[in-house]
CSV table of C-alpha atoms in Angstrom, one decimal:
chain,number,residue,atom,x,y,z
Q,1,UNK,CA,51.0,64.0,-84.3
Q,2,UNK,CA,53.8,66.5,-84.6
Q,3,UNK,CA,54.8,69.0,-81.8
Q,4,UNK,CA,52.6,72.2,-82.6
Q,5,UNK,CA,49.6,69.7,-82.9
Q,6,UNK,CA,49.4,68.3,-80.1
Q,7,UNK,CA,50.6,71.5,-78.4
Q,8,UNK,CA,47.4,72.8,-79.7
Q,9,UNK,CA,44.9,70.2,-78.6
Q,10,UNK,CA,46.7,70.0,-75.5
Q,11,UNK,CA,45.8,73.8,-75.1
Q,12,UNK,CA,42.6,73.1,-76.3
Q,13,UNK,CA,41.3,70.8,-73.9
Q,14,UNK,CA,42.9,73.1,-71.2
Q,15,UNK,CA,41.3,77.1,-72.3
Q,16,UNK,CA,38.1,77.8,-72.1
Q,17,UNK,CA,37.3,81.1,-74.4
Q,18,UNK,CA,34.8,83.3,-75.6
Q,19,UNK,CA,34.8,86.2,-77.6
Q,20,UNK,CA,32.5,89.3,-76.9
Q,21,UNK,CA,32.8,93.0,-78.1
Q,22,UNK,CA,36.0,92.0,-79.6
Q,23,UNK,CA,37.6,91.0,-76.3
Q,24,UNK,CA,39.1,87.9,-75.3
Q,25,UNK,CA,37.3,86.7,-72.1
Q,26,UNK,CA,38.6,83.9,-70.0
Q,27,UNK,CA,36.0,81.8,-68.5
Q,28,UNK,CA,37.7,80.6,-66.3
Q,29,UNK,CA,39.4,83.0,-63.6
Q,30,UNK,CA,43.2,82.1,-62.1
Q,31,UNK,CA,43.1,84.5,-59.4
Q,32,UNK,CA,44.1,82.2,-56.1
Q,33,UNK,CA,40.5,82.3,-54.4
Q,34,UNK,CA,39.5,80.6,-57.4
Q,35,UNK,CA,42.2,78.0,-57.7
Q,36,UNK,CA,42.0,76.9,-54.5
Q,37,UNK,CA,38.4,76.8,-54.3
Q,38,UNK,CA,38.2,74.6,-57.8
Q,39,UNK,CA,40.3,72.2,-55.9
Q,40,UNK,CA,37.7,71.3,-53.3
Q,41,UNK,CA,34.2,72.6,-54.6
Q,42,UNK,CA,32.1,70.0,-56.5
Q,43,UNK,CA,30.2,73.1,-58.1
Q,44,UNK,CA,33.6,74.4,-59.8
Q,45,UNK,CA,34.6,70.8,-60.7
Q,46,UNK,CA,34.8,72.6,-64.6
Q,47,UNK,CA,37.1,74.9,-63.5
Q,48,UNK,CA,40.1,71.7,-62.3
Q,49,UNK,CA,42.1,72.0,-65.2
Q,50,UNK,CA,43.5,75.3,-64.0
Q,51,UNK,CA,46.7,74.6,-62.9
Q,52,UNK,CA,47.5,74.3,-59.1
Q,53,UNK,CA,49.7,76.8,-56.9
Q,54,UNK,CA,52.9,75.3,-57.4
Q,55,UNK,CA,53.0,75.9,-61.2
Q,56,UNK,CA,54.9,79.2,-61.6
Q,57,UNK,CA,52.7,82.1,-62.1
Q,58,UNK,CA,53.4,82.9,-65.6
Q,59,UNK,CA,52.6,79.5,-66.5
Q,60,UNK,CA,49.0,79.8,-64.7
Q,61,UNK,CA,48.3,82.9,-66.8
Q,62,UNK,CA,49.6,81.3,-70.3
Q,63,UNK,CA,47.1,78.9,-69.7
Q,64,UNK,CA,44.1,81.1,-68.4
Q,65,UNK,CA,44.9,83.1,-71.8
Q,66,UNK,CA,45.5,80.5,-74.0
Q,67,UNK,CA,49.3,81.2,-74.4
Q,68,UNK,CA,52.2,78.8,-75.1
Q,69,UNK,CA,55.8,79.9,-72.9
Q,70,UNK,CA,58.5,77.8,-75.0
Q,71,UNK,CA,61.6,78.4,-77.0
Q,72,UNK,CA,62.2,81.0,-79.9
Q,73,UNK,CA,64.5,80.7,-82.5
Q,74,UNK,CA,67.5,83.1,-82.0
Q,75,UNK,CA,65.8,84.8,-79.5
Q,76,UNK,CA,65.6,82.5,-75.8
Q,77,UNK,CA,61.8,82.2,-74.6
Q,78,UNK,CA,59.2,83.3,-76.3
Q,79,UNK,CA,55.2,83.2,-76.2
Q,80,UNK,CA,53.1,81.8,-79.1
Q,81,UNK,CA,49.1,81.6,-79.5
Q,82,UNK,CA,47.6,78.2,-78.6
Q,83,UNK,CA,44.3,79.1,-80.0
Q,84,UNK,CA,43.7,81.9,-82.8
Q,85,UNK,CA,43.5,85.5,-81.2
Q,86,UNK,CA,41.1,87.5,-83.9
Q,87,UNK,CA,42.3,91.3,-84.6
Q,88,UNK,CA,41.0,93.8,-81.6
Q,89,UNK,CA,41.1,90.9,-78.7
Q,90,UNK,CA,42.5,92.4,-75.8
Q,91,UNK,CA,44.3,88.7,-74.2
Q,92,UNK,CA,46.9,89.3,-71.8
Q,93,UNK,CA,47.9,91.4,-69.0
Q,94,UNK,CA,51.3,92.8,-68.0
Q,95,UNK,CA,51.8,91.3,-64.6
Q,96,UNK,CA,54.3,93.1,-61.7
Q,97,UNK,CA,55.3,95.5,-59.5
Q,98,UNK,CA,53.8,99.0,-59.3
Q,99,UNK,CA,56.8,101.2,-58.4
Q,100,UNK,CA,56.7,104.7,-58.2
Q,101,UNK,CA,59.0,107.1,-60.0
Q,102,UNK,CA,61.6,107.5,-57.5
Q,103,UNK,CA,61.8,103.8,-56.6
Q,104,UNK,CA,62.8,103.1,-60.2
Q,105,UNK,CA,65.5,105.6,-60.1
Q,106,UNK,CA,66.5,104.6,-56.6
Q,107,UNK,CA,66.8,100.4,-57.1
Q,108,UNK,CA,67.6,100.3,-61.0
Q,109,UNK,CA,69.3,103.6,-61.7
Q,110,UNK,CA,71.2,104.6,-57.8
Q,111,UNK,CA,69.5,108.2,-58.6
Q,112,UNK,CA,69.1,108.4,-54.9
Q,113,UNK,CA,70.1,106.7,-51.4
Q,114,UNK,CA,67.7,103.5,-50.8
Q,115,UNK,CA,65.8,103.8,-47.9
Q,116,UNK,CA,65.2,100.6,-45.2
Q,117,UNK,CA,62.5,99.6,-47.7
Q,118,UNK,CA,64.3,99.5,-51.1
Q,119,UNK,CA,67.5,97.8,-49.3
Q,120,UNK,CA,64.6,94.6,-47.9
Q,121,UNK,CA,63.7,95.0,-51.6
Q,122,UNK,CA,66.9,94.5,-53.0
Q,123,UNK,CA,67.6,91.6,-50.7
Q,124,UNK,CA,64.3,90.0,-51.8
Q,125,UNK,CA,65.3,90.2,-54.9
Q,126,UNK,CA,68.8,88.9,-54.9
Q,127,UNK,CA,67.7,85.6,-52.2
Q,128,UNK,CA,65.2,84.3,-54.8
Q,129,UNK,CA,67.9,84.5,-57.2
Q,130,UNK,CA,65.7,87.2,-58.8
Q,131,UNK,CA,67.8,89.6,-61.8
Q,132,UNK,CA,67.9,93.2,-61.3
Q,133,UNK,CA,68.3,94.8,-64.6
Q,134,UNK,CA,65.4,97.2,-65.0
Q,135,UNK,CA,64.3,95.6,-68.6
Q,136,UNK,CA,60.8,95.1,-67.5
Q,137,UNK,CA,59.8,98.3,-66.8
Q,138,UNK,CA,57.2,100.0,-68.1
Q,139,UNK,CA,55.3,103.8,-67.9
Q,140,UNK,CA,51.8,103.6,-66.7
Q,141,UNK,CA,51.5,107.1,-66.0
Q,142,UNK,CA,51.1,109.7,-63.1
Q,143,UNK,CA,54.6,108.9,-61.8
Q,144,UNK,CA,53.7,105.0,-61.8
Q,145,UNK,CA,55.8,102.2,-63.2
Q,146,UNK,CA,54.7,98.5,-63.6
Q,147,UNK,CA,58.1,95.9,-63.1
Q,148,UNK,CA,57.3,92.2,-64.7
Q,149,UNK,CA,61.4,91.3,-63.6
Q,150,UNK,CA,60.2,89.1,-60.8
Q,151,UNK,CA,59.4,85.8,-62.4
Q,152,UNK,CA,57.3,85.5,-58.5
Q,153,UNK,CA,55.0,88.0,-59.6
Q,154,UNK,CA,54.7,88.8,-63.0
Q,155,UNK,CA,52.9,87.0,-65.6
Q,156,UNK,CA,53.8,85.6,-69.4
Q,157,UNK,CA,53.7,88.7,-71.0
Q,158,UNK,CA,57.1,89.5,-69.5
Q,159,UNK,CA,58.2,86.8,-72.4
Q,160,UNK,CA,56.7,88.6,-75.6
Q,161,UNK,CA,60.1,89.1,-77.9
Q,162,UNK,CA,60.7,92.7,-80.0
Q,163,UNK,CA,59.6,93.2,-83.6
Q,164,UNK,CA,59.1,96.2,-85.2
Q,165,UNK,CA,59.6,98.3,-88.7
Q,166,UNK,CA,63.2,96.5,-89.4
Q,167,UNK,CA,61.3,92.8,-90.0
Q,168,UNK,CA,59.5,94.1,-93.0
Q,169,UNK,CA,63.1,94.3,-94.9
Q,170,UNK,CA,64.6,91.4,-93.3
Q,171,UNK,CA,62.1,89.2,-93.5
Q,172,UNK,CA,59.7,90.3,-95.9
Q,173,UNK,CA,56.7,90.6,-93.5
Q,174,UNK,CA,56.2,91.9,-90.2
Q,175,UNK,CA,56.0,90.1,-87.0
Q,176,UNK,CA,54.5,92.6,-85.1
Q,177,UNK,CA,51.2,91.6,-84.2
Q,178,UNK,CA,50.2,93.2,-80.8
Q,179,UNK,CA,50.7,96.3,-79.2
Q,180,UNK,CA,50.5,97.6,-75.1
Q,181,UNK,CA,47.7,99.9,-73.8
Q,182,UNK,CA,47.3,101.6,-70.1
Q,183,UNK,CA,44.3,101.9,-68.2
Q,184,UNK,CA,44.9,105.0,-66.0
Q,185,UNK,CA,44.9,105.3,-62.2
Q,186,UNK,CA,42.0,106.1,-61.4
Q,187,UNK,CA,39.5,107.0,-57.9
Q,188,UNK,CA,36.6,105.2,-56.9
Q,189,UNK,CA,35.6,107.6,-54.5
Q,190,UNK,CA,37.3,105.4,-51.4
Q,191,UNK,CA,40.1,104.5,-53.1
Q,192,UNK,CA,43.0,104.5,-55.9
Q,193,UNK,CA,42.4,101.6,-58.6
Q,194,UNK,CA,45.8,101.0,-59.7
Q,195,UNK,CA,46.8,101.4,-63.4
Q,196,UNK,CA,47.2,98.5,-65.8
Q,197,UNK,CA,48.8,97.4,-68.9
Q,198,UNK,CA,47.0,95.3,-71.6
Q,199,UNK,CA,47.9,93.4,-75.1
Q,200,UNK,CA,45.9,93.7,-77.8
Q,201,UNK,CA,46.0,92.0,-81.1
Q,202,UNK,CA,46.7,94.4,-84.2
Q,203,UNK,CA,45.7,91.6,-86.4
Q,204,UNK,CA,44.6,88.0,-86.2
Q,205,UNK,CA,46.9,85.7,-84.6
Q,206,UNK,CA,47.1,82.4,-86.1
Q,207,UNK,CA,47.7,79.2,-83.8
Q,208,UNK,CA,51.8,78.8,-83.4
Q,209,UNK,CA,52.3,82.1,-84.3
Q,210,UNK,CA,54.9,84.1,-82.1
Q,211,UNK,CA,53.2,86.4,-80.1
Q,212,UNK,CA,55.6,90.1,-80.7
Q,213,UNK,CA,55.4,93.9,-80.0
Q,214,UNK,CA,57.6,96.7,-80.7
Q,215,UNK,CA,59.5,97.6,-77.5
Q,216,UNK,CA,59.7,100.8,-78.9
Q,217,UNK,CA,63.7,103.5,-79.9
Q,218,UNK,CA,63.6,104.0,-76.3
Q,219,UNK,CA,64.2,100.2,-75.2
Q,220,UNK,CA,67.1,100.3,-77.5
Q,221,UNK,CA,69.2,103.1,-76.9
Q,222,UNK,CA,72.9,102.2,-76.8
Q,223,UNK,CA,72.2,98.5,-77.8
Q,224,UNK,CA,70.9,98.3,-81.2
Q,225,UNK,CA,73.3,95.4,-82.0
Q,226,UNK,CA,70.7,93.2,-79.5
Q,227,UNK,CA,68.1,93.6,-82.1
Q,228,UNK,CA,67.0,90.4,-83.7
């Protein structure tokens, strides 16, 4: 069999998927309760091939949404569809840290002195051997800012690569093939619901095909030459 075969099967056997509304719907949910309970509960015995706690938590999410993490050509990891994704499927969400405005500025940019939290933050960051580079940052509105840099917290979206306009001339096609949408804050009427970030599929996704967006002129300011 060769690689992307059995990569496939293997993903197969694992993702359980159905399709409704044009939405992507896990059947099987990889929120911790869940995991754990599978472990022990003869009535979830279905649910065992999630992956236990100790598999990093982009790798639980991959396979809750039928995603591959491996290696891209040129470009370092990348993510690639295990089973198709059909055009309007809404399969992954961007995983991190909501940060407000300020702590951006304060703990990426040094717009302001950190207080006692942002310095335990830093020193979080830097004793997990965490980066601090302020590349996985993204707008979610009202002054609210989602960070997928922590590989501790933040799921496999964090490793969808660039494409954009520039692919059609160098490569005769386009390899942009998703794109991001927010859902707001918003008030329950006892509390905030924080805002989230979502893929969707602009077209269908075939199996083993790379999984890319366009990070938008803003990303690459003052680094064009990173394009690839």
């Amino acid at each position: 069999l060769s690689l992307l075969l059995w990569e496939t099967i293997q993903a197969a056997q694992a993702f359980s998927l159905i399709i409704t509304d044009g939405r992507l719907i896990r059947i099987h949910d990889y929120l911790t309760p869940k995991i754990n309970d599978a472990k022990t509960n003869p009535e979830h015995a279905a649910e065992r091939t999630i992956p236990p706690n100790d598999i990093p938590f982009a790798q639980q999410t991959a396979q809750a949404d039928g995603v591959l993490i491996k290696h891209s050509e040129g470009r370092g990891l990348g993510v690639f569809a295990a089973l198709p994704i059909p055009s309007g499927a809404w399969f992954g969400e961007y995983y991190g840290e909501l940060m407000t405005e300020k702590q951006v500025e304060t703990r990426y940019w040094e717009y302001h002195d950190p207080d006692e939290e942002d310095q335990e933050w830093v020193e979080s960051r830097k004793s997990r051997n965490q980066t601090i580079s302020g590349d996985y940052i993204f707008d979610v509105g009202d002054d609210l800012y989602i960070d997928g840099e922590d590989t501790d917290y933040s799921s496999w979206c964090r490793y969808i690569n660039h494409a954009g306009a520039e692919d059609d001339e160098r490569y005769g096609w386009n390899r942009c093939n998703a794109e991001s949408r927010n859902t707001p804050q918003t008030w329950n009427g006892d509390a905030f619901i924080a805002p989230k970030m979502f893929f969707v599929a602009l077209r269908d996704i075939a199996v083993g095909e790379e999984i890319c967006f366009d990070y938008g002129e803003y990303c690459w300011k003052g680094r064009e030459d990173m394009i690839t």
